[in-house]
mmCIF file of C-alpha atoms in Angstrom:
data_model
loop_
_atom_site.group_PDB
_atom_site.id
_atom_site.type_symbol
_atom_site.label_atom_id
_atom_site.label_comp_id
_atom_site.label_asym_id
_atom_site.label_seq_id
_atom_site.Cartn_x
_atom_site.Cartn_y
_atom_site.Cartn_z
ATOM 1 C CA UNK A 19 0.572 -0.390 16.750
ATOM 2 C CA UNK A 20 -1.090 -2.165 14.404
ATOM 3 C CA UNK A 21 -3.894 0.068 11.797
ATOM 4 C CA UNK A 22 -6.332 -1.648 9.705
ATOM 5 C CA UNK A 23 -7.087 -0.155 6.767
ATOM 6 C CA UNK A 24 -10.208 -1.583 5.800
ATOM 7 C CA UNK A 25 -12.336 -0.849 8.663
ATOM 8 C CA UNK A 26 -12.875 2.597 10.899
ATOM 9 C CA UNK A 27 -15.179 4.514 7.923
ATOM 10 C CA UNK A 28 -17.478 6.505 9.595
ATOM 11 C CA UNK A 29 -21.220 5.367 9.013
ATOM 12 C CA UNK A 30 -21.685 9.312 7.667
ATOM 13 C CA UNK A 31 -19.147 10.271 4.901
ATOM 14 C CA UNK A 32 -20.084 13.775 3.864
ATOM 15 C CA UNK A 33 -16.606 14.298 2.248
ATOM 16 C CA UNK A 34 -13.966 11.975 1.157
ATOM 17 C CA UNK A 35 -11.795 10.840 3.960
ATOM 18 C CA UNK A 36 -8.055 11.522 4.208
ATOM 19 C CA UNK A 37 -5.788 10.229 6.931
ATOM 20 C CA UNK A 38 -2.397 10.476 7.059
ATOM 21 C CA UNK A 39 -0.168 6.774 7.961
ATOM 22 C CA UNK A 40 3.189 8.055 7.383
ATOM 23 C CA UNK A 41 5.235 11.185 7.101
ATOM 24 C CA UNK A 42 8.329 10.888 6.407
ATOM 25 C CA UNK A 43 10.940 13.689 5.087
ATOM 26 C CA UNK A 44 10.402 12.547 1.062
ATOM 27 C CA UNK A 45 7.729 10.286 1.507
ATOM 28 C CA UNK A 46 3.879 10.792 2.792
ATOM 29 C CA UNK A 47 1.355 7.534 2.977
ATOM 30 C CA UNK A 48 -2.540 9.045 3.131
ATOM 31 C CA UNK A 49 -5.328 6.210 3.216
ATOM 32 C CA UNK A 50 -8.374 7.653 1.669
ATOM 33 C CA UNK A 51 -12.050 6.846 1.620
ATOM 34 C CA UNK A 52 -14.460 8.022 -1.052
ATOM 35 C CA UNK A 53 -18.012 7.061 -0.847
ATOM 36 C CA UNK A 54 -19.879 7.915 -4.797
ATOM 37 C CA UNK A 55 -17.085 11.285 -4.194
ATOM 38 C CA UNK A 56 -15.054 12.621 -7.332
ATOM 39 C CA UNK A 57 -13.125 15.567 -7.637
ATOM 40 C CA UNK A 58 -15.258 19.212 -8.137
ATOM 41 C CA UNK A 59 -16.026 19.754 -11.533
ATOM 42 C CA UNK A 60 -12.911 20.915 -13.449
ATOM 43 C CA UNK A 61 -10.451 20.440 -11.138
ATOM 44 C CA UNK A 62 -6.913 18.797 -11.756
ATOM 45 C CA UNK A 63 -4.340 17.776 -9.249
ATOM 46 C CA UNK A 64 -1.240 18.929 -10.377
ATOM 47 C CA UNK A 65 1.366 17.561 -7.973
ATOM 48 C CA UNK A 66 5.117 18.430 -6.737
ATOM 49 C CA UNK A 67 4.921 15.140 -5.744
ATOM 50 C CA UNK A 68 5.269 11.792 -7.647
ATOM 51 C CA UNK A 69 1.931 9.373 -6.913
ATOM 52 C CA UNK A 70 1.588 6.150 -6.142
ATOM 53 C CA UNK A 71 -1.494 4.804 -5.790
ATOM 54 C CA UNK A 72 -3.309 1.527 -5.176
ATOM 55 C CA UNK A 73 -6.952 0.505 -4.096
ATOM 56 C CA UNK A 74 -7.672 -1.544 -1.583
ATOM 57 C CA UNK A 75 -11.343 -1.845 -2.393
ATOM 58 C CA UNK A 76 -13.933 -0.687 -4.534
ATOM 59 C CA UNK A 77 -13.987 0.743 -7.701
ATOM 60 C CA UNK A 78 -13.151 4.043 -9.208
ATOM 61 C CA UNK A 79 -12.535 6.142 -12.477
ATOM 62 C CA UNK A 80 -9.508 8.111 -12.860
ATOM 63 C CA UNK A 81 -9.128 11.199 -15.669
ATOM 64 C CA UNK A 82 -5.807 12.282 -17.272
ATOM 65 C CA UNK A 83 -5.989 15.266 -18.700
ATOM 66 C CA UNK A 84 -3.140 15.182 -21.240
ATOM 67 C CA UNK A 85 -4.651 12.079 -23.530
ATOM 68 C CA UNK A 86 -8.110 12.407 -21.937
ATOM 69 C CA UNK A 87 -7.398 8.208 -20.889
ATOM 70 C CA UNK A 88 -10.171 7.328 -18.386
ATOM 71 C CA UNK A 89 -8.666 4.409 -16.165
ATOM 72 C CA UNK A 90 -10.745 2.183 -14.248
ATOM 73 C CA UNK A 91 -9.697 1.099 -11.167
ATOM 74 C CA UNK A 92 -10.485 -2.066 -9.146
ATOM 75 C CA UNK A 93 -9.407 -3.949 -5.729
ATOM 76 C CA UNK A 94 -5.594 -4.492 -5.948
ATOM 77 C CA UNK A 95 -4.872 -2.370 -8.957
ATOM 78 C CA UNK A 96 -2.365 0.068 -8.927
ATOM 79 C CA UNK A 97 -0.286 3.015 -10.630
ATOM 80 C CA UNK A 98 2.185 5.481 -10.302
ATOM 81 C CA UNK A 99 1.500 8.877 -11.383
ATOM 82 C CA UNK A 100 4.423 11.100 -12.204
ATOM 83 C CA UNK A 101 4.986 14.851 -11.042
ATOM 84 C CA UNK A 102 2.196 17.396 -12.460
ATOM 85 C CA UNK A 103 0.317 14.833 -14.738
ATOM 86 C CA UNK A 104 -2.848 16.635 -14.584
ATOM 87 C CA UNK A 105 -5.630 14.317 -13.139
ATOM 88 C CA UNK A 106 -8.450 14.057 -11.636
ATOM 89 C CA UNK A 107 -10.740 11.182 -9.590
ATOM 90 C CA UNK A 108 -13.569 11.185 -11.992
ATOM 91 C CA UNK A 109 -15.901 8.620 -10.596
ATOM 92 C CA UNK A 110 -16.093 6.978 -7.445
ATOM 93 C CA UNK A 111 -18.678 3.721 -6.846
ATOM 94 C CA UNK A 112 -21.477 4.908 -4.821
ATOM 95 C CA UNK A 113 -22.522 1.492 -3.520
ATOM 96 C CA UNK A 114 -19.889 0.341 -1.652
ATOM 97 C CA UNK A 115 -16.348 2.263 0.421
ATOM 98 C CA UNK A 116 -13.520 2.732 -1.927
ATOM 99 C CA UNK A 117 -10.545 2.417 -0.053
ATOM 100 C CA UNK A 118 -6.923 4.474 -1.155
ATOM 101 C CA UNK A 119 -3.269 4.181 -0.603
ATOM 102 C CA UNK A 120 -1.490 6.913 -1.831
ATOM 103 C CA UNK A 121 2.248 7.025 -1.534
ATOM 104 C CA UNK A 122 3.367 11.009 -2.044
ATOM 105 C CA UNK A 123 7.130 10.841 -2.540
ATOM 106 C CA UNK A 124 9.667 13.477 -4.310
ATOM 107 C CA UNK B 103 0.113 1.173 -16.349
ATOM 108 C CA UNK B 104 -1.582 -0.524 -14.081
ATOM 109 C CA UNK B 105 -0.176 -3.203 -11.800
ATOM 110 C CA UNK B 106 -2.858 -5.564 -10.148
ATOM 111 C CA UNK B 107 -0.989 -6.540 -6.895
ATOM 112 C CA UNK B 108 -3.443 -9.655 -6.041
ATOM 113 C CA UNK B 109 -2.722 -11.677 -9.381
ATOM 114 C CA UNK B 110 0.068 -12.346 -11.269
ATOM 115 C CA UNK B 111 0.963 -15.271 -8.446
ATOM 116 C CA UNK B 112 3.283 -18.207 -9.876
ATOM 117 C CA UNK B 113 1.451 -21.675 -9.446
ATOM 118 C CA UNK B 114 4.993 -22.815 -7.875
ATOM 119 C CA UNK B 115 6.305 -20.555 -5.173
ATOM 120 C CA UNK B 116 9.692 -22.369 -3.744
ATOM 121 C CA UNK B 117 10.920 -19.017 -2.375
ATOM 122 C CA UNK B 118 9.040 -16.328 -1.846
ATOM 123 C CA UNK B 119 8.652 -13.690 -4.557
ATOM 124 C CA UNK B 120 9.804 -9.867 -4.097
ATOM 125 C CA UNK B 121 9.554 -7.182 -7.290
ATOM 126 C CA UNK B 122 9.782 -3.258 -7.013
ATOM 127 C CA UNK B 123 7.282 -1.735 -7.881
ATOM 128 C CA UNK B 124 8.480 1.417 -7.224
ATOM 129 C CA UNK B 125 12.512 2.747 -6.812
ATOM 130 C CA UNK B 126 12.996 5.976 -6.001
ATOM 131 C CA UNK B 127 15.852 8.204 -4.244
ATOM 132 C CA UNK B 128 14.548 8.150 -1.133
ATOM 133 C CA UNK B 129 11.331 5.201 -1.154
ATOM 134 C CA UNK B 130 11.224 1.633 -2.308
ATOM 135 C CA UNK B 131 7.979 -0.012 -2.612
ATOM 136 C CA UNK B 132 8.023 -3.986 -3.149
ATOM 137 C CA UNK B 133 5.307 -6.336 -3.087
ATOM 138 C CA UNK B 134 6.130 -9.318 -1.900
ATOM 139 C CA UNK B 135 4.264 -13.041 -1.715
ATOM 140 C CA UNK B 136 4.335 -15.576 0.770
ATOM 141 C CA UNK B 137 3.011 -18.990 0.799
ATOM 142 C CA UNK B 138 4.012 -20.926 4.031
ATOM 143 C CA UNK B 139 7.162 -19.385 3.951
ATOM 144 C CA UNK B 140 8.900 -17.794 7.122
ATOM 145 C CA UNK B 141 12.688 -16.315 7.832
ATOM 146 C CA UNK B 142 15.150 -18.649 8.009
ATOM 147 C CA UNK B 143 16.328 -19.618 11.012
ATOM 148 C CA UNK B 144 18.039 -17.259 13.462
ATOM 149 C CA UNK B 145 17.828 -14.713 10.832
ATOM 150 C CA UNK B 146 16.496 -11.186 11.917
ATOM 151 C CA UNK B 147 15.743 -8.288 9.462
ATOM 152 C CA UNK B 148 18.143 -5.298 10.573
ATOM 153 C CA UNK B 149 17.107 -2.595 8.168
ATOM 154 C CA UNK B 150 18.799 0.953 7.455
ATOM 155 C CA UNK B 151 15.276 2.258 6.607
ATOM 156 C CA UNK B 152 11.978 1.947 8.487
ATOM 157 C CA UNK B 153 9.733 0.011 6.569
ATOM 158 C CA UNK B 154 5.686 0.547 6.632
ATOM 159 C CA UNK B 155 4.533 -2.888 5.694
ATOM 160 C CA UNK B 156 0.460 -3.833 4.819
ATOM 161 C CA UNK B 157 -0.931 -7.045 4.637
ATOM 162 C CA UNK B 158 -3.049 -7.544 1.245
ATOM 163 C CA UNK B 159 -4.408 -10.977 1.828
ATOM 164 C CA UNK B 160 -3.477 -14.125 3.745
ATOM 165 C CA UNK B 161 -2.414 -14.005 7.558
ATOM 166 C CA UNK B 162 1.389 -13.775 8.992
ATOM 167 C CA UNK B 163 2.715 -12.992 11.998
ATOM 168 C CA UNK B 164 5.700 -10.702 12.730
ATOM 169 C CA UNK B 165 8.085 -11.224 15.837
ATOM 170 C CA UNK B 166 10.029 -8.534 17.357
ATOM 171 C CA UNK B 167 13.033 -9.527 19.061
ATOM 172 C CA UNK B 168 13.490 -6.424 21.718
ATOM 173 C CA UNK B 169 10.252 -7.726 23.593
ATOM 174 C CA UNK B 170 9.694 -11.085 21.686
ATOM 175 C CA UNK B 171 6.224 -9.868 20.767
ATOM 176 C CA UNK B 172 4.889 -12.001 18.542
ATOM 177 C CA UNK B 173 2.176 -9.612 16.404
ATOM 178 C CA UNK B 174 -0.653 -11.297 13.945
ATOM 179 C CA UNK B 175 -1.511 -9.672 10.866
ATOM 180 C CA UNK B 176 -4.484 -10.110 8.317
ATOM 181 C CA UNK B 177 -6.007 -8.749 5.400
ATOM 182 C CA UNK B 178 -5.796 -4.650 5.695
ATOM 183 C CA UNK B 179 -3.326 -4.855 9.103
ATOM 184 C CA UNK B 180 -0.584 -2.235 8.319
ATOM 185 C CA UNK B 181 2.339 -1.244 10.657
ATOM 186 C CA UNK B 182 5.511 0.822 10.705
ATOM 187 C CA UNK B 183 9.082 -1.239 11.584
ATOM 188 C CA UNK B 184 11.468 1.531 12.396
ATOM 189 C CA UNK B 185 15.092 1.345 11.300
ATOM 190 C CA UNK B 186 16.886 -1.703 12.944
ATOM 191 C CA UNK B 187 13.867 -3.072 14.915
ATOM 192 C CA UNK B 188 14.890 -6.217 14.248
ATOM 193 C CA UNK B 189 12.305 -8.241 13.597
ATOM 194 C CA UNK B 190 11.688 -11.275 11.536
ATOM 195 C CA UNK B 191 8.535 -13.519 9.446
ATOM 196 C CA UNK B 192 7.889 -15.943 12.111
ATOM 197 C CA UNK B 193 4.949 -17.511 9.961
ATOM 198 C CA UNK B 194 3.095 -16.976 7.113
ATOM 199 C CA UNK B 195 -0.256 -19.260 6.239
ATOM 200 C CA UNK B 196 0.873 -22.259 4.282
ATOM 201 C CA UNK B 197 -2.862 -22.715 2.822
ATOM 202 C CA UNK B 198 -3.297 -19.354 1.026
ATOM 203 C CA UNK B 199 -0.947 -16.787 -0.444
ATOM 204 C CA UNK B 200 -0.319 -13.885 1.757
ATOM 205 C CA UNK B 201 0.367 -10.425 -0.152
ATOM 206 C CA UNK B 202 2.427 -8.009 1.127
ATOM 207 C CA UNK B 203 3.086 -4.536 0.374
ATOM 208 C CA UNK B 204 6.241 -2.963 2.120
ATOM 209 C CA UNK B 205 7.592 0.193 1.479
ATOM 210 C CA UNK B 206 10.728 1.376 2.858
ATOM 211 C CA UNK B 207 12.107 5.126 3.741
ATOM 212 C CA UNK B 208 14.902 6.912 4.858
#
């Protein structure tokens, strides 16, 4: 019943990890784990979806590609991002688990 | 643009403290703080919309009044309350703030 969201990471994390908490009709919750991962070079997410997204540890880097902003990302910040604002996880902190929520909703 | 969800805490809390972070057609997300503070008496939450809730920091516990159950939740505990579980904040810890993130869906 109850999930904790800071523990279960796999010792090995060959890819970033993406688990699904909720889906809903118009809404999806994903808790994701990246260990040092970023997105492949020149890639964008360009969602349907609007984003919100918060980290529940670590540290990251986020792109946008329309102003080129790089936004840094620690434990407890969060941000929405709206529907196809090109983006992209730039940088991800190699030395320790940083931990996603991502709330998908239309 | 970017909303850090552990700060931004009053020094006085008489009530506890609920903003939107996010209010969309079909998904509200709130964070909410808690310092000591529990439902009032009698008083059960009877929600149209389930409601995914996550525990940021500090320690509550949650009681469900179909089976009394009486759940504990710290720092990274998540769980989904489906539409009119009724359920209410039987404690939260009166010696730290405790963070909540809830968001609720039709």
């Amino acid at each position: 019943m109850i999930t904790n969201l800071l523990g279960a990471v796999p010792a090995e994390l060959p890819e970033e990890l993406t688990e699904i908490l909720v889906a809903g009709q118009h809404v999806r919750i994903e808790r994701i784990v990246s260990r040092g991962h970023a997105s492949p070079a020149d890639f964008w997410y360009d969602q349907e979806d609007k984003e919100w997204v918060l980290v529940l540890a670590g540290k990251a880097r986020l792109l946008f590609e329309a102003d080129r902003q790089l936004v840094e990302l620690g434990a407890g910040d969060s941000l929405t991002i709206g529907a196809h604002i090109r983006h992209r996880v730039e940088w991800t902190d190699p030395e320790q688990d940083t931990i996603w929520l991502a709330v998908f909703y239309s």
